[in-house]
Amino acid sequence: MIQLEGTLYTTSPLHITDASQDRRIESGNSTMPVTGTQTLTVVSRDPDSGETHTRRVPVIPSNSIRGRIRRAAADILMEALKAKGEKLTLPAYHTVCAGTADGRPDKGSSVSLSALHQRREHPFIGLFGGGPEMVESRFLTDTAWALVPETVASIDVPAACEDAVVDPMGREKRLPLTQVIYFRRMDDILQFSDPKAAERIEDYETAAQEWLDSQRTRSNGDEERGDRVQGWNATEIVLAGMPFSFRIGTTTSSSEAQDGLLLAALERFVERFPNLGGWKVKGFGRYDLSSIRMSCDGEDAGLVFTRDGGQLRLNRDNPAVAGRLDAWASYANSDALTAAEIQEWAKAA
């Protein structure tokens, strides 16, 4: 059993779309929609007055973290199979990456106790679970909460995170955790901003005029509506530098090989998914996990990561990290790891 916990810092703005919100903001004499970021409401009690308050707090959903770490582990698993000259069928590939090939558990199937035990002890299957038989996962993931006084007071966040709390001021002086920013969509033809357009566009004058005619603003009742490839978008972002709680781990029944695969997957997660949420092309969603520490059976085992040329790498000088990575590598290089076993679990052989 291991726990990996500490503070995740955003190093650029973060946006994870919340489709459940229907929000609008003022724009001149009218309003415009704003795409909100994921938040949850925290209830807290004032220790002096006893009054109950609520606050909307940004979060990184646990499912978002969990899914990416699973896919990182799937990368590592399939690389180990490739080294043996083996591949998975497409349904097995889907089951490894997402836990299911079709979203339907096989309720009518039966599996022997010995086969079920084998699945639970398999480093990947037993760690991430799923498949038609819905094997229970040994991988635990928490929602990452923005670290403000209300979350620390009301939610079980890692103790190490308490020193990273922002907004320690009184309730009347709370800092904003998010802000709304605006993006403008533009088309160069509408602005006639390309002086060489005639050299680059076939039959430019005719094509441009037809395009402009098709994009002309049309009247729609009392509201003016334009179908132009330009306009303003409003998006809510979490401020850069925001600290979030971070906690993942394994259950008490996990094996060292399963713990080692999770550690390897966390390193691959940082490498493969350097941005969380949306607007990656604009540099959003960057983060830092260098403060994450590991505990083994409740005992602190030191820092998980070290820096190598600016890139986070697992701290292989840490014996607790190295020993578990060795346990996974020993299994991955043995005859025990086969595509056939995974496909039998996925019912895709």
Coordinates of C-alpha atoms in Angstrom, one line a residue:
M1 CA 0.0 0.0 0.0
I2 CA 1.4 3.4 -1.0
Q3 CA 0.0 6.9 -0.9
L4 CA 1.4 9.7 -3.2
E5 CA 0.3 13.1 -1.9
G6 CA 1.2 16.7 -1.8
T7 CA 0.5 19.9 -3.6
L8 CA -0.1 20.3 -7.4
Y9 CA 0.6 23.9 -8.5
T10 CA -0.8 25.3 -11.7
T11 CA 2.0 27.0 -13.6
S12 CA -0.3 28.5 -16.2
P13 CA -4.0 29.3 -16.3
L14 CA -6.3 26.2 -16.0
H15 CA -9.6 25.5 -17.7
I16 CA -11.6 22.3 -17.4
T17 CA -15.0 22.9 -19.0
D18 CA -18.1 22.5 -16.8
A19 CA -20.9 21.8 -19.2
S20 CA -23.5 21.8 -16.3
Q21 CA -23.1 25.6 -15.8
D22 CA -25.3 28.0 -17.7
R23 CA -23.7 31.4 -17.0
R24 CA -23.8 34.7 -18.7
I25 CA -21.9 37.9 -18.2
E26 CA -22.5 41.5 -19.2
S27 CA -21.2 42.6 -22.5
G28 CA -22.0 46.2 -23.4
N29 CA -25.8 46.6 -23.3
S30 CA -26.4 42.9 -23.5
T31 CA -25.0 39.6 -22.1
M32 CA -22.9 36.9 -23.5
P33 CA -22.4 33.2 -22.5
V34 CA -19.3 32.3 -20.5
T35 CA -17.9 28.8 -20.5
G36 CA -17.3 28.0 -16.8
T37 CA -14.5 25.9 -15.4
Q38 CA -15.1 22.9 -13.1
T39 CA -15.9 23.9 -9.5
L40 CA -17.6 22.4 -6.5
T41 CA -19.3 24.2 -3.6
V42 CA -17.7 23.8 -0.1
V43 CA -19.7 24.3 3.0
S44 CA -17.8 25.6 6.0
R45 CA -18.7 26.9 9.5
D46 CA -17.2 30.1 11.0
P47 CA -15.5 28.9 14.3
D48 CA -16.3 32.2 16.0
S49 CA -19.9 33.0 15.0
G50 CA -21.0 29.5 14.2
E51 CA -22.5 30.7 10.9
T52 CA -22.5 28.4 7.9
H53 CA -21.0 29.7 4.6
T54 CA -20.5 28.3 1.1
R55 CA -17.8 29.0 -1.4
R56 CA -17.4 27.9 -5.0
V57 CA -14.0 26.3 -5.3
P58 CA -12.1 25.1 -8.4
V59 CA -11.4 21.4 -8.7
I60 CA -9.6 18.9 -10.9
P61 CA -12.0 16.0 -11.0
S62 CA -10.6 12.7 -9.8
N63 CA -11.9 10.9 -12.9
S64 CA -9.8 13.3 -15.1
I65 CA -6.6 12.3 -13.1
R66 CA -7.5 8.7 -12.9
G67 CA -8.2 8.3 -16.6
R68 CA -4.9 9.9 -17.7
I69 CA -2.9 7.8 -15.2
R70 CA -4.6 4.6 -16.5
R71 CA -3.7 5.5 -20.0
A72 CA -0.2 6.2 -19.0
A73 CA 0.0 2.8 -17.4
A74 CA -1.5 1.3 -20.5
D75 CA 1.4 2.8 -22.5
I76 CA 3.9 1.1 -20.2
L77 CA 2.0 -2.3 -20.3
M78 CA 1.8 -2.3 -24.1
E79 CA 5.5 -1.4 -24.5
A80 CA 6.3 -4.4 -22.3
L81 CA 4.1 -6.6 -24.6
K82 CA 5.7 -5.1 -27.7
A83 CA 9.2 -6.0 -26.3
K84 CA 7.9 -9.7 -26.3
G85 CA 6.6 -9.4 -29.8
E86 CA 3.0 -9.4 -28.7
K87 CA 0.0 -7.2 -29.5
L88 CA -3.6 -6.8 -28.3
T89 CA -6.8 -7.0 -30.3
L90 CA -8.7 -3.8 -30.6
P91 CA -11.4 -4.8 -28.0
A92 CA -8.6 -5.7 -25.5
Y93 CA -6.9 -2.4 -26.2
H94 CA -10.1 -0.5 -25.4
T95 CA -10.5 -2.5 -22.2
V96 CA -7.0 -1.8 -21.1
C97 CA -7.3 1.9 -21.8
A98 CA -10.8 2.6 -20.6
G99 CA -11.9 -0.4 -18.5
T100 CA -14.4 -1.7 -21.0
A101 CA -14.7 -2.3 -24.8
D102 CA -18.4 -1.6 -25.0
G103 CA -19.6 -0.3 -21.6
R104 CA -21.6 -3.4 -20.8
P105 CA -20.6 -5.6 -17.9
D106 CA -21.0 -9.4 -18.6
K107 CA -23.6 -10.1 -15.9
G108 CA -24.3 -13.6 -17.1
S109 CA -20.7 -14.9 -17.0
S110 CA -19.1 -16.9 -14.3
V111 CA -15.4 -17.0 -13.4
S112 CA -13.6 -19.5 -11.2
L113 CA -12.2 -18.3 -7.9
S114 CA -8.7 -19.2 -9.1
A115 CA -9.1 -17.1 -12.2
L116 CA -10.5 -14.2 -10.3
H117 CA -7.5 -14.4 -7.9
Q118 CA -5.1 -14.3 -10.8
R119 CA -6.8 -11.2 -12.2
R120 CA -6.6 -9.4 -8.9
E121 CA -2.9 -10.2 -8.5
H122 CA -2.1 -9.1 -12.1
P123 CA -0.2 -5.8 -11.9
F124 CA -2.3 -4.0 -14.4
I125 CA -5.7 -5.8 -14.1
G126 CA -5.6 -5.8 -10.3
L127 CA -4.5 -2.2 -10.1
F128 CA -6.9 -0.6 -12.5
G129 CA -9.7 -3.2 -12.6
G130 CA -12.7 -3.2 -15.0
G131 CA -13.4 -5.6 -17.8
P132 CA -16.6 -7.5 -18.4
E133 CA -16.3 -9.0 -14.9
M134 CA -15.8 -5.6 -13.3
V135 CA -12.7 -6.6 -11.4
E136 CA -12.3 -4.3 -8.4
S137 CA -9.6 -1.6 -8.7
R138 CA -6.9 -1.2 -6.1
F139 CA -6.1 2.3 -7.4
L140 CA -7.4 5.2 -5.3
T141 CA -7.8 8.8 -6.6
D142 CA -9.0 11.9 -4.8
T143 CA -10.5 15.0 -6.4
A144 CA -7.9 17.8 -6.4
W145 CA -9.3 20.8 -4.5
A146 CA -8.0 24.4 -4.7
L147 CA -6.4 25.0 -1.4
V148 CA -8.3 27.7 0.4
P149 CA -9.2 27.9 4.1
E150 CA -12.7 26.4 3.4
T151 CA -11.4 23.2 1.8
V152 CA -8.7 22.6 4.5
A153 CA -11.3 23.1 7.2
S154 CA -14.1 21.0 5.7
I155 CA -12.4 18.4 3.5
D156 CA -9.8 15.6 4.2
V157 CA -6.9 17.0 2.2
P158 CA -3.3 15.8 2.8
A159 CA -1.8 17.4 5.9
A160 CA 1.2 18.5 3.9
C161 CA -1.1 20.7 1.8
E162 CA -2.1 23.0 4.7
D163 CA 1.1 25.1 4.3
A164 CA 0.2 25.8 0.7
V165 CA -3.2 27.4 1.5
V166 CA -3.9 30.7 -0.4
D167 CA -6.3 33.4 0.7
P168 CA -5.6 33.2 4.5
M169 CA -7.3 36.6 4.9
G170 CA -10.7 37.1 6.4
R171 CA -14.0 36.3 4.7
E172 CA -14.6 39.9 3.6
K173 CA -11.2 40.1 1.8
R174 CA -11.2 36.8 0.0
L175 CA -9.1 36.7 -3.2
P176 CA -10.7 35.6 -6.5
L177 CA -9.7 32.1 -7.5
T178 CA -10.9 32.4 -11.1
Q179 CA -11.3 35.1 -13.7
V180 CA -13.0 35.5 -17.0
I181 CA -10.9 36.1 -20.1
Y182 CA -12.0 36.9 -23.7
F183 CA -10.8 35.5 -27.0
R184 CA -11.7 37.0 -30.3
R185 CA -12.2 34.9 -33.4
M186 CA -11.2 36.6 -36.7
D187 CA -11.1 35.8 -40.4
D188 CA -8.5 37.6 -42.4
I189 CA -10.8 38.1 -45.4
L190 CA -13.3 39.9 -43.3
Q191 CA -10.6 42.3 -42.2
F192 CA -8.8 42.5 -45.6
S193 CA -5.6 42.2 -43.5
D194 CA -3.6 40.0 -46.0
P195 CA -2.1 42.3 -48.6
K196 CA -1.1 39.3 -50.7
A197 CA -4.5 37.6 -50.7
A198 CA -5.0 38.1 -54.4
E199 CA -1.8 36.2 -55.0
R200 CA -2.7 33.3 -52.8
I201 CA -6.4 32.8 -53.4
E202 CA -7.8 31.6 -56.7
D203 CA -10.3 34.0 -58.3
Y204 CA -9.9 36.1 -55.2
E205 CA -12.3 39.0 -55.9
T206 CA -15.2 36.8 -56.8
A207 CA -14.5 34.3 -54.0
A208 CA -14.1 37.0 -51.4
Q209 CA -17.3 38.8 -52.4
E210 CA -19.3 35.6 -52.3
W211 CA -17.8 34.8 -48.9
L212 CA -18.6 38.3 -47.6
D213 CA -22.2 38.0 -48.9
S214 CA -22.6 34.7 -47.1
Q215 CA -21.3 36.1 -43.9
R216 CA -23.3 39.3 -43.9
T217 CA -25.1 40.0 -40.6
R218 CA -28.8 38.9 -40.8
S219 CA -31.6 40.2 -38.7
N220 CA -33.3 37.6 -36.5
G221 CA -36.3 39.2 -34.9
D222 CA -35.2 42.0 -32.5
E223 CA -31.7 40.4 -32.1
E224 CA -28.9 41.0 -34.6
R225 CA -27.1 37.8 -35.3
G226 CA -24.0 37.4 -37.3
D227 CA -22.7 34.3 -38.9
R228 CA -19.2 35.7 -39.3
V229 CA -16.0 33.8 -38.5
Q230 CA -15.2 36.4 -35.9
G231 CA -16.6 37.3 -32.5
W232 CA -15.8 37.1 -28.8
N233 CA -15.6 34.1 -26.5
A234 CA -15.7 34.3 -22.8
T235 CA -14.0 31.6 -20.8
E236 CA -13.5 31.2 -17.0
I237 CA -10.0 30.2 -16.0
V238 CA -8.3 29.2 -12.7
L239 CA -5.5 31.6 -11.8
A240 CA -1.9 30.5 -12.5
G241 CA 0.0 29.6 -9.4
M242 CA -3.1 28.0 -7.7
P243 CA -2.3 25.2 -5.3
F244 CA -4.4 22.1 -5.4
S245 CA -4.4 19.1 -3.1
F246 CA -3.2 15.9 -4.8
R247 CA -3.6 12.4 -3.5
I248 CA -3.5 9.0 -5.2
G249 CA -2.5 5.6 -4.0
T250 CA -3.3 1.9 -3.7
T251 CA -5.3 -0.2 -1.2
T252 CA -3.9 -2.2 1.6
S253 CA -4.0 -5.4 -0.5
S254 CA -1.9 -4.1 -3.4
S255 CA 1.3 -5.9 -4.4
E256 CA 4.7 -4.3 -4.8
A257 CA 4.5 -4.9 -8.6
Q258 CA 1.1 -3.0 -8.6
D259 CA 2.7 -0.2 -6.6
G260 CA 5.6 -0.1 -9.0
L261 CA 3.4 0.1 -12.0
L262 CA 1.5 3.0 -10.4
L263 CA 4.8 4.9 -9.8
A264 CA 5.9 4.3 -13.4
A265 CA 2.5 5.4 -14.6
L266 CA 2.7 8.6 -12.6
E267 CA 6.1 9.4 -14.3
R268 CA 4.6 8.7 -17.7
F269 CA 1.5 10.8 -16.8
V270 CA 3.7 13.8 -16.2
E271 CA 5.6 13.2 -19.5
R272 CA 2.6 12.4 -21.7
F273 CA 0.1 14.8 -20.2
P274 CA 2.1 18.0 -19.4
N275 CA -1.2 20.0 -19.6
L276 CA -4.5 19.4 -17.9
G277 CA -7.9 20.5 -19.1
G278 CA -8.5 22.5 -22.3
W279 CA -6.8 25.3 -24.3
K280 CA -3.5 23.4 -24.4
V281 CA -2.6 25.1 -27.6
K282 CA -2.6 28.4 -25.7
G283 CA -0.3 27.0 -23.0
F284 CA -3.1 26.4 -20.5
G285 CA -3.0 23.6 -17.9
R286 CA 0.6 23.3 -17.1
Y287 CA 1.3 22.1 -13.5
D288 CA 4.1 21.1 -11.1
L289 CA 4.1 17.9 -9.0
S290 CA 7.6 18.2 -7.6
S291 CA 6.5 18.4 -3.9
I292 CA 4.7 15.0 -4.0
R293 CA 5.8 12.6 -1.2
M294 CA 5.3 8.9 -0.8
S295 CA 4.2 7.0 2.2
C296 CA 4.3 3.2 2.6
D297 CA 1.9 1.6 5.0
G298 CA 1.5 5.0 6.7
E299 CA 5.3 5.7 7.0
D300 CA 6.8 8.6 5.1
A301 CA 9.2 7.4 2.4
G302 CA 10.4 10.7 1.0
L303 CA 10.0 12.6 -2.3
V304 CA 8.7 10.8 -5.3
F305 CA 10.3 13.0 -8.0
T306 CA 13.6 14.6 -8.7
R307 CA 14.5 17.0 -11.6
D308 CA 16.6 15.9 -14.5
G309 CA 17.3 18.8 -17.0
G310 CA 14.0 20.5 -15.9
Q311 CA 12.0 17.3 -16.4
L312 CA 10.4 15.5 -13.4
R313 CA 11.7 12.0 -13.1
L314 CA 11.1 9.4 -10.4
N315 CA 13.5 9.5 -7.6
R316 CA 15.3 6.2 -8.2
D317 CA 17.7 7.0 -5.5
N318 CA 14.8 6.5 -3.1
P319 CA 14.9 2.8 -2.0
A320 CA 11.1 2.7 -1.6
V321 CA 10.6 3.9 -5.1
A322 CA 13.4 1.8 -6.7
G323 CA 12.3 -1.4 -5.0
R324 CA 8.7 -1.1 -6.3
L325 CA 9.9 -0.2 -9.8
D326 CA 12.1 -3.3 -9.7
A327 CA 9.1 -5.5 -8.7
W328 CA 7.1 -4.2 -11.7
A329 CA 10.1 -4.6 -14.1
S330 CA 10.7 -8.2 -12.9
Y331 CA 7.1 -9.1 -13.7
A332 CA 7.1 -7.2 -17.0
N333 CA 10.2 -9.1 -18.1
S334 CA 9.0 -12.5 -17.0
D335 CA 6.9 -15.1 -18.9
A336 CA 4.0 -14.3 -16.6
L337 CA 3.0 -11.2 -18.7
T338 CA 1.2 -12.2 -21.8
A339 CA -1.3 -10.7 -24.2
A340 CA -3.3 -13.9 -24.0
E341 CA -4.1 -13.4 -20.3
I342 CA -5.2 -9.8 -20.9
Q343 CA -7.4 -10.8 -23.7
E344 CA -9.0 -13.5 -21.7
W345 CA -9.8 -10.9 -19.0
A346 CA -11.2 -8.6 -21.7
K347 CA -13.1 -11.5 -23.4
A348 CA -11.4 -10.5 -26.6
A349 CA -9.2 -13.5 -27.4

